[in-house]
Amino acid sequence: MSAPYTYNTIAKPSQAEFRDRGSRFIAYAFPVQNAAECKEKLALLKKEHAKATHHCFAYRLGLDGTPFRVSDDGEPSGTAGRPILGQLDSRGLTQVMVVVVRYFGGTLLGVPGLIHAYKTAAALALQTTPVLQKPVEERYRLQFDYTRLNEVLHLIRQYDCTIHHQDLQLFCRLDIGIPRKNLAICLLRLGDLPQVEKTPVPAAG
């Protein structure tokens, strides 16, 4: 099977709320880049909702969707994290985290009720933000003399590359993302430029 050229994520953060028998389920959806960012988002929500009963979540990362994590945060096993993850998977999303904060309303909902509540809250949050198809990028570091800058920037624009970091001095360094569909031709054209060094850069985990 050929490697994908694009993946689906969400365009921007979103929030929604679902209520059942006095309990409030507040869902937050975020586009994320890595597990460290997921940890930061969760910590901020735990601080914001310090009096909440549970902070359950799921995220899926990576282009093959392999890295993922779910947490029931004290709810009965399988009643929160997995239903939230199911909503990500039903939409084919990756690089996305959903956290559902619960304020207990005094009435037990039972296992089916909890599954329904966490699933619904996650679905509502994801429905309020557009799905965004993004190109799969390969990271490269370019190093070259300043006199080559205009030629390099022209190529980067021509092949829809993303500049992730730049250091423009007498000797320049650019960290760029090259869309996978343009990778071969872009590297070939960069190779035609004298004294431009290009090195693959592993994606941040």
mmCIF file of C-alpha atoms in Angstrom:
data_model
loop_
_atom_site.group_PDB
_atom_site.id
_atom_site.type_symbol
_atom_site.label_atom_id
_atom_site.label_comp_id
_atom_site.label_asym_id
_atom_site.label_seq_id
_atom_site.Cartn_x
_atom_site.Cartn_y
_atom_site.Cartn_z
ATOM 1 C CA MET A 1 0.000 0.000 0.000
ATOM 2 C CA SER A 2 1.393 3.410 -0.970
ATOM 3 C CA ALA A 3 2.083 6.036 1.676
ATOM 4 C CA PRO A 4 -0.678 8.657 2.036
ATOM 5 C CA TYR A 5 -0.228 12.183 0.716
ATOM 6 C CA THR A 6 -2.814 13.733 3.061
ATOM 7 C CA TYR A 7 -4.431 13.213 6.469
ATOM 8 C CA ASN A 8 -7.569 14.515 8.169
ATOM 9 C CA THR A 9 -7.466 16.613 11.318
ATOM 10 C CA ILE A 10 -9.597 19.455 12.716
ATOM 11 C CA ALA A 11 -9.220 23.076 11.677
ATOM 12 C CA LYS A 12 -9.392 24.662 15.132
ATOM 13 C CA PRO A 13 -10.233 23.947 18.792
ATOM 14 C CA SER A 14 -13.887 23.535 19.704
ATOM 15 C CA GLN A 15 -16.081 23.012 22.749
ATOM 16 C CA ALA A 16 -19.520 21.537 23.444
ATOM 17 C CA GLU A 17 -21.582 20.459 26.438
ATOM 18 C CA PHE A 18 -23.953 17.556 27.083
ATOM 19 C CA ARG A 19 -26.095 17.135 30.198
ATOM 20 C CA ASP A 20 -27.717 14.006 31.597
ATOM 21 C CA ARG A 21 -29.557 13.731 34.927
ATOM 22 C CA GLY A 22 -27.685 16.609 36.476
ATOM 23 C CA SER A 23 -24.203 15.657 35.283
ATOM 24 C CA ARG A 24 -22.405 18.055 32.950
ATOM 25 C CA PHE A 25 -20.049 16.700 30.290
ATOM 26 C CA ILE A 26 -17.964 19.484 28.745
ATOM 27 C CA ALA A 27 -15.988 18.337 25.720
ATOM 28 C CA TYR A 28 -12.930 20.073 24.281
ATOM 29 C CA ALA A 29 -11.406 19.104 20.922
ATOM 30 C CA PHE A 30 -7.908 20.246 19.936
ATOM 31 C CA PRO A 31 -5.638 19.827 16.917
ATOM 32 C CA VAL A 32 -2.308 18.608 18.355
ATOM 33 C CA GLN A 33 1.161 17.771 17.106
ATOM 34 C CA ASN A 34 2.541 15.332 19.675
ATOM 35 C CA ALA A 35 2.021 13.627 23.032
ATOM 36 C CA ALA A 36 3.758 16.435 24.931
ATOM 37 C CA GLU A 37 1.208 18.924 23.625
ATOM 38 C CA CYS A 38 -1.614 16.587 24.677
ATOM 39 C CA LYS A 39 -0.174 16.503 28.191
ATOM 40 C CA GLU A 40 -0.092 20.310 28.301
ATOM 41 C CA LYS A 41 -3.718 20.620 27.137
ATOM 42 C CA LEU A 42 -4.869 18.148 29.784
ATOM 43 C CA ALA A 43 -2.939 19.935 32.540
ATOM 44 C CA LEU A 44 -4.523 23.286 31.604
ATOM 45 C CA LEU A 45 -8.029 21.819 31.662
ATOM 46 C CA LYS A 46 -7.417 20.124 35.007
ATOM 47 C CA LYS A 47 -6.386 23.506 36.373
ATOM 48 C CA GLU A 48 -9.366 25.281 34.793
ATOM 49 C CA HIS A 49 -11.814 22.627 36.003
ATOM 50 C CA ALA A 50 -10.166 21.769 39.321
ATOM 51 C CA LYS A 51 -13.512 20.891 40.946
ATOM 52 C CA ALA A 52 -14.648 18.531 38.188
ATOM 53 C CA THR A 53 -15.122 14.857 39.078
ATOM 54 C CA HIS A 54 -13.355 13.396 36.014
ATOM 55 C CA HIS A 55 -11.130 14.563 33.158
ATOM 56 C CA CYS A 56 -11.378 11.781 30.563
ATOM 57 C CA PHE A 57 -9.672 11.910 27.185
ATOM 58 C CA ALA A 58 -8.521 10.226 24.017
ATOM 59 C CA TYR A 59 -6.052 11.206 21.347
ATOM 60 C CA ARG A 60 -4.727 9.701 18.160
ATOM 61 C CA LEU A 61 -1.459 10.794 16.563
ATOM 62 C CA GLY A 62 0.654 9.946 13.555
ATOM 63 C CA LEU A 63 -0.113 9.348 9.923
ATOM 64 C CA ASP A 64 -0.863 5.666 10.424
ATOM 65 C CA GLY A 65 -2.880 6.417 13.572
ATOM 66 C CA THR A 66 -0.819 3.997 15.639
ATOM 67 C CA PRO A 67 0.100 6.263 18.572
ATOM 68 C CA PHE A 68 -2.998 6.750 20.697
ATOM 69 C CA ARG A 69 -4.016 6.938 24.329
ATOM 70 C CA VAL A 70 -7.289 6.783 26.246
ATOM 71 C CA SER A 71 -8.120 7.522 29.876
ATOM 72 C CA ASP A 72 -11.273 6.843 31.896
ATOM 73 C CA ASP A 73 -9.870 8.881 34.819
ATOM 74 C CA GLY A 74 -11.718 6.907 37.482
ATOM 75 C CA GLU A 75 -14.881 6.139 35.526
ATOM 76 C CA PRO A 76 -15.686 2.422 35.044
ATOM 77 C CA SER A 77 -13.244 0.847 32.587
ATOM 78 C CA GLY A 78 -14.173 1.403 28.947
ATOM 79 C CA THR A 79 -16.956 3.920 29.589
ATOM 80 C CA ALA A 80 -15.144 7.159 28.698
ATOM 81 C CA GLY A 81 -11.804 7.041 26.856
ATOM 82 C CA ARG A 82 -12.798 4.379 24.329
ATOM 83 C CA PRO A 83 -16.137 6.024 23.399
ATOM 84 C CA ILE A 84 -14.277 9.317 22.893
ATOM 85 C CA LEU A 85 -11.644 7.587 20.714
ATOM 86 C CA GLY A 86 -14.450 5.979 18.734
ATOM 87 C CA GLN A 87 -15.654 9.412 17.677
ATOM 88 C CA LEU A 88 -12.188 10.333 16.396
ATOM 89 C CA ASP A 89 -11.958 7.080 14.481
ATOM 90 C CA SER A 90 -15.462 7.302 13.001
ATOM 91 C CA ARG A 91 -14.389 10.598 11.394
ATOM 92 C CA GLY A 92 -10.975 9.294 10.324
ATOM 93 C CA LEU A 93 -9.136 11.944 12.337
ATOM 94 C CA THR A 94 -5.570 12.003 13.560
ATOM 95 C CA GLN A 95 -3.429 14.651 15.293
ATOM 96 C CA VAL A 96 -6.510 15.340 17.451
ATOM 97 C CA MET A 97 -7.226 15.182 21.196
ATOM 98 C CA VAL A 98 -10.635 15.306 22.877
ATOM 99 C CA VAL A 99 -10.977 15.866 26.622
ATOM 100 C CA VAL A 100 -14.369 15.490 28.326
ATOM 101 C CA VAL A 101 -14.667 17.100 31.757
ATOM 102 C CA ARG A 102 -17.458 15.744 33.976
ATOM 103 C CA TYR A 103 -19.190 17.451 36.862
ATOM 104 C CA PHE A 104 -21.158 14.776 38.719
ATOM 105 C CA GLY A 105 -24.824 15.632 39.208
ATOM 106 C CA GLY A 106 -25.640 13.234 42.028
ATOM 107 C CA THR A 107 -27.316 10.497 39.968
ATOM 108 C CA LEU A 108 -25.416 7.417 38.779
ATOM 109 C CA LEU A 109 -25.798 6.924 35.035
ATOM 110 C CA GLY A 110 -24.657 3.285 34.818
ATOM 111 C CA VAL A 111 -22.302 1.897 32.209
ATOM 112 C CA PRO A 112 -24.594 2.393 29.159
ATOM 113 C CA GLY A 113 -25.425 5.930 30.309
ATOM 114 C CA LEU A 114 -21.774 6.860 30.727
ATOM 115 C CA ILE A 115 -20.793 5.451 27.343
ATOM 116 C CA HIS A 116 -23.609 7.419 25.714
ATOM 117 C CA ALA A 117 -22.728 10.644 27.543
ATOM 118 C CA TYR A 118 -18.994 10.620 26.738
ATOM 119 C CA LYS A 119 -19.632 9.558 23.149
ATOM 120 C CA THR A 120 -22.242 12.277 22.642
ATOM 121 C CA ALA A 121 -20.177 15.053 24.227
ATOM 122 C CA ALA A 122 -17.167 14.162 22.059
ATOM 123 C CA ALA A 123 -19.349 13.987 18.928
ATOM 124 C CA LEU A 124 -20.878 17.408 19.639
ATOM 125 C CA ALA A 125 -17.444 19.035 20.036
ATOM 126 C CA LEU A 126 -16.151 17.478 16.815
ATOM 127 C CA GLN A 127 -19.270 18.542 14.906
ATOM 128 C CA THR A 128 -18.592 22.205 15.635
ATOM 129 C CA THR A 129 -15.146 22.370 13.991
ATOM 130 C CA PRO A 130 -14.438 21.744 10.301
ATOM 131 C CA VAL A 131 -12.432 18.709 9.198
ATOM 132 C CA LEU A 132 -9.224 19.846 7.550
ATOM 133 C CA GLN A 133 -7.269 17.802 5.024
ATOM 134 C CA LYS A 134 -3.563 18.550 5.387
ATOM 135 C CA PRO A 135 -0.614 17.405 3.291
ATOM 136 C CA VAL A 136 1.763 14.841 4.721
ATOM 137 C CA GLU A 137 5.145 16.546 4.957
ATOM 138 C CA GLU A 138 8.710 15.323 5.087
ATOM 139 C CA ARG A 139 11.001 17.522 7.195
ATOM 140 C CA TYR A 140 14.304 18.781 5.830
ATOM 141 C CA ARG A 141 16.942 21.243 7.023
ATOM 142 C CA LEU A 142 18.458 23.475 4.364
ATOM 143 C CA GLN A 143 21.747 25.290 4.929
ATOM 144 C CA PHE A 144 23.158 27.745 2.415
ATOM 145 C CA ASP A 145 24.849 31.086 1.838
ATOM 146 C CA TYR A 146 22.621 34.187 2.030
ATOM 147 C CA THR A 147 23.214 34.865 -1.669
ATOM 148 C CA ARG A 148 21.102 31.759 -2.462
ATOM 149 C CA LEU A 149 18.130 32.861 -0.340
ATOM 150 C CA ASN A 150 15.876 34.137 -3.132
ATOM 151 C CA GLU A 151 16.379 30.990 -5.227
ATOM 152 C CA VAL A 152 15.655 28.731 -2.257
ATOM 153 C CA LEU A 153 12.542 30.689 -1.224
ATOM 154 C CA HIS A 154 11.267 30.591 -4.806
ATOM 155 C CA LEU A 155 11.532 26.789 -4.870
ATOM 156 C CA ILE A 156 9.903 26.463 -1.463
ATOM 157 C CA ARG A 157 6.915 28.515 -2.612
ATOM 158 C CA GLN A 158 6.723 26.688 -5.935
ATOM 159 C CA TYR A 159 6.344 23.301 -4.242
ATOM 160 C CA ASP A 160 4.043 24.442 -1.389
ATOM 161 C CA CYS A 161 6.578 23.789 1.358
ATOM 162 C CA THR A 162 6.076 24.983 4.933
ATOM 163 C CA ILE A 163 8.798 26.888 6.774
ATOM 164 C CA HIS A 164 8.871 25.630 10.366
ATOM 165 C CA HIS A 165 11.972 27.491 11.518
ATOM 166 C CA GLN A 166 14.344 29.982 9.936
ATOM 167 C CA ASP A 167 17.647 31.586 10.814
ATOM 168 C CA LEU A 168 18.558 34.096 8.118
ATOM 169 C CA GLN A 169 22.057 35.508 8.491
ATOM 170 C CA LEU A 170 25.159 35.425 6.288
ATOM 171 C CA PHE A 171 24.779 31.651 6.442
ATOM 172 C CA CYS A 172 21.104 30.670 6.433
ATOM 173 C CA ARG A 173 19.260 27.724 7.917
ATOM 174 C CA LEU A 174 15.676 26.764 7.077
ATOM 175 C CA ASP A 175 13.716 23.867 8.548
ATOM 176 C CA ILE A 176 10.980 23.084 6.052
ATOM 177 C CA GLY A 177 8.194 20.587 5.472
ATOM 178 C CA ILE A 178 7.983 19.323 1.884
ATOM 179 C CA PRO A 179 4.595 17.866 0.838
ATOM 180 C CA ARG A 180 5.166 14.179 0.207
ATOM 181 C CA LYS A 181 3.582 14.418 -3.233
ATOM 182 C CA ASN A 182 6.213 17.023 -4.239
ATOM 183 C CA LEU A 183 9.169 15.466 -2.418
ATOM 184 C CA ALA A 184 11.092 13.911 -5.311
ATOM 185 C CA ILE A 185 10.898 16.895 -7.666
ATOM 186 C CA CYS A 186 11.574 19.428 -4.881
ATOM 187 C CA LEU A 187 14.707 17.601 -3.694
ATOM 188 C CA LEU A 188 15.854 17.275 -7.301
ATOM 189 C CA ARG A 189 15.451 21.010 -7.901
ATOM 190 C CA LEU A 190 17.162 21.871 -4.610
ATOM 191 C CA GLY A 191 20.008 19.590 -5.650
ATOM 192 C CA ASP A 192 20.454 21.716 -8.782
ATOM 193 C CA LEU A 193 21.293 24.733 -6.613
ATOM 194 C CA PRO A 194 25.025 24.951 -5.832
ATOM 195 C CA GLN A 195 26.113 24.895 -2.192
ATOM 196 C CA VAL A 196 22.675 24.156 -0.728
ATOM 197 C CA GLU A 197 22.945 21.379 1.885
ATOM 198 C CA LYS A 198 19.768 19.416 2.630
ATOM 199 C CA THR A 199 19.414 16.991 5.536
ATOM 200 C CA PRO A 200 16.359 14.964 6.613
ATOM 201 C CA VAL A 201 15.031 15.980 10.027
ATOM 202 C CA PRO A 202 13.017 13.484 12.125
ATOM 203 C CA ALA A 203 9.569 14.759 13.068
ATOM 204 C CA ALA A 204 9.168 15.846 16.677
ATOM 205 C CA GLY A 205 7.564 13.118 18.819
#
